[in-house]
């Protein structure tokens, strides 16, 4: 479950809702998820079954909307080197508007 | 038998160590299916059959909640079964313990916000405390279905023979 709070995005994993099908590990493009044979998960406190991952998120330089995690943004920048930095800092909506402006020369 | 490791008191102020010392001998269990798919129920049967054979530890399946110390609860607790679960658990003598087995009982699994289920034992526990039914201890055993080893480990955790291994973790990516 993803929750956004201020400048951080939290990825919450709760074992109590997992059916251990392994589909996530199969389809993970980053190969970040792995299925283990660990079974000694029993606990008396339900909060022990949660695992949180914090991600820093980036805000759009125009409208200020948060739209992507910094890590993913850096990854994309690495894979697409000819992408200008100004475009990377814009949220998808603003990016569309900016591109249109550049091509059409729309006056405000 | 070794002394229980858990020395903390639960939310009701009941001394867990003292309560646990009263079930020092054989733990008798009662099985409640609250709308489970039978996966966990079969795993419970596996635990009781000669391959794992928990009767050598004194864990015995009984037919009535009045004889039981521990309830083996499986399933996400559907609306229809909630009143039955309440009646079964209130029939159990104190101290009463619950082993919530399977992801359904722990957090509702894929039915966690379904219209027809309570959504796991933690939510039912809140309702029980409002209704005045006290549960002395709950151990959550996740797994879909929970492995027989996991169920035995859960029972050992309840009795204080094992310390829980999982802890809440928070990472920064």
Short mmCIF file of C-alpha atoms in Angstrom, two decimals, chain A:
data_model
loop_
_atom_site.label_atom_id
_atom_site.label_comp_id
_atom_site.label_asym_id
_atom_site.label_seq_id
_atom_site.Cartn_x
_atom_site.Cartn_y
_atom_site.Cartn_z
CA UNK A 1 0.00 0.00 0.00
CA UNK A 2 1.34 3.43 -0.93
CA UNK A 3 0.77 6.46 1.23
CA UNK A 4 2.13 9.91 0.57
CA UNK A 5 2.85 12.15 3.49
CA UNK A 6 4.55 15.49 2.97
CA UNK A 7 7.87 14.86 1.30
CA UNK A 8 7.97 11.11 1.74
CA UNK A 9 6.15 8.26 0.09
CA UNK A 10 5.77 5.16 2.23
CA UNK A 11 5.46 1.73 0.73
CA UNK A 12 3.72 -0.44 3.31
CA UNK A 13 3.97 -4.19 3.23
CA UNK A 14 1.73 -6.14 5.58
CA UNK A 15 2.26 -9.89 5.80
CA UNK A 16 -1.30 -10.38 7.02
CA UNK A 17 -2.61 -9.46 3.60
CA UNK A 18 -0.07 -11.42 1.58
CA UNK A 19 -1.14 -14.67 -0.09
CA UNK A 20 2.49 -15.57 -0.91
CA UNK A 21 1.75 -16.22 -4.58
CA UNK A 22 5.11 -14.78 -5.65
CA UNK A 23 3.60 -12.86 -8.56
CA UNK A 24 5.23 -9.63 -7.36
CA UNK A 25 8.68 -11.24 -7.42
CA UNK A 26 8.05 -12.63 -10.91
CA UNK A 27 7.01 -9.30 -12.39
CA UNK A 28 9.30 -6.97 -10.44
CA UNK A 29 11.31 -5.13 -13.14
CA UNK A 30 14.06 -4.23 -10.69
CA UNK A 31 14.28 -7.75 -9.24
CA UNK A 32 13.98 -6.10 -5.84
CA UNK A 33 11.41 -8.54 -4.43
CA UNK A 34 12.39 -12.02 -3.45
CA UNK A 35 10.37 -14.88 -2.00
CA UNK A 36 11.98 -16.63 0.95
CA UNK A 37 11.19 -19.84 2.75
CA UNK A 38 10.98 -18.09 6.08
CA UNK A 39 7.94 -19.20 8.05
CA UNK A 40 8.65 -18.27 11.65
CA UNK A 41 6.59 -15.11 11.46
CA UNK A 42 4.31 -15.68 14.44
CA UNK A 43 4.07 -12.75 16.81
CA UNK A 44 1.82 -11.37 19.48
CA UNK A 45 1.97 -7.82 18.20
CA UNK A 46 0.29 -7.16 14.87
CA UNK A 47 2.53 -4.16 14.14
CA UNK A 48 5.55 -6.45 13.95
CA UNK A 49 4.15 -7.77 10.72
CA UNK A 50 4.45 -4.45 8.91
CA UNK A 51 7.46 -3.37 6.88
CA UNK A 52 7.71 0.20 5.68
CA UNK A 53 9.93 1.60 2.97
CA UNK A 54 10.36 5.34 2.78
CA UNK A 55 10.92 7.07 -0.53
CA UNK A 56 11.78 10.72 -1.00
CA UNK A 57 9.53 12.29 -3.59
CA UNK A 58 10.04 15.07 -6.05
CA UNK A 59 7.75 18.07 -6.44
CA UNK A 60 6.95 19.65 -9.80
CA UNK A 61 8.95 22.84 -10.33
CA UNK A 62 5.90 24.60 -11.80
CA UNK A 63 2.80 23.56 -9.89
CA UNK A 64 4.44 22.02 -6.84
CA UNK A 65 2.59 18.73 -7.11
CA UNK A 66 4.49 15.66 -5.94
CA UNK A 67 4.61 13.06 -8.66
CA UNK A 68 7.61 10.70 -8.63
CA UNK A 69 10.14 9.26 -6.21
CA UNK A 70 13.64 10.68 -6.50
CA UNK A 71 15.12 7.26 -6.96
CA UNK A 72 12.93 6.43 -9.95
CA UNK A 73 13.56 9.85 -11.44
CA UNK A 74 17.32 9.36 -11.22
CA UNK A 75 16.97 5.94 -12.79
CA UNK A 76 15.05 7.36 -15.74
CA UNK A 77 17.61 10.17 -16.13
CA UNK A 78 20.32 7.53 -16.29
CA UNK A 79 18.50 5.49 -18.92
CA UNK A 80 17.44 8.45 -21.06
CA UNK A 81 20.50 10.72 -21.07
CA UNK A 82 19.25 13.20 -23.69
CA UNK A 83 16.26 14.24 -21.59
CA UNK A 84 16.66 17.85 -20.46
CA UNK A 85 16.70 18.43 -16.71
CA UNK A 86 13.90 21.03 -16.94
CA UNK A 87 11.55 18.44 -18.41
CA UNK A 88 12.47 15.93 -15.74
CA UNK A 89 11.46 18.36 -13.00
CA UNK A 90 7.94 18.77 -14.35
CA UNK A 91 4.93 16.69 -13.47
CA UNK A 92 3.22 14.89 -16.42
CA UNK A 93 0.51 17.55 -16.70
CA UNK A 94 2.89 20.50 -16.74
CA UNK A 95 5.21 18.62 -19.08
CA UNK A 96 2.42 18.23 -21.61
CA UNK A 97 1.58 21.91 -21.43
CA UNK A 98 5.21 22.96 -21.75
CA UNK A 99 5.80 20.73 -24.76
CA UNK A 100 2.70 22.10 -26.45
CA UNK A 101 3.81 25.65 -25.74
CA UNK A 102 7.20 24.97 -27.22
CA UNK A 103 5.77 23.50 -30.43
CA UNK A 104 2.81 25.82 -30.95
CA UNK A 105 4.15 28.95 -29.39
CA UNK A 106 0.86 29.46 -27.56
CA UNK A 107 0.72 32.93 -25.99
CA UNK A 108 -0.65 33.18 -22.47
#
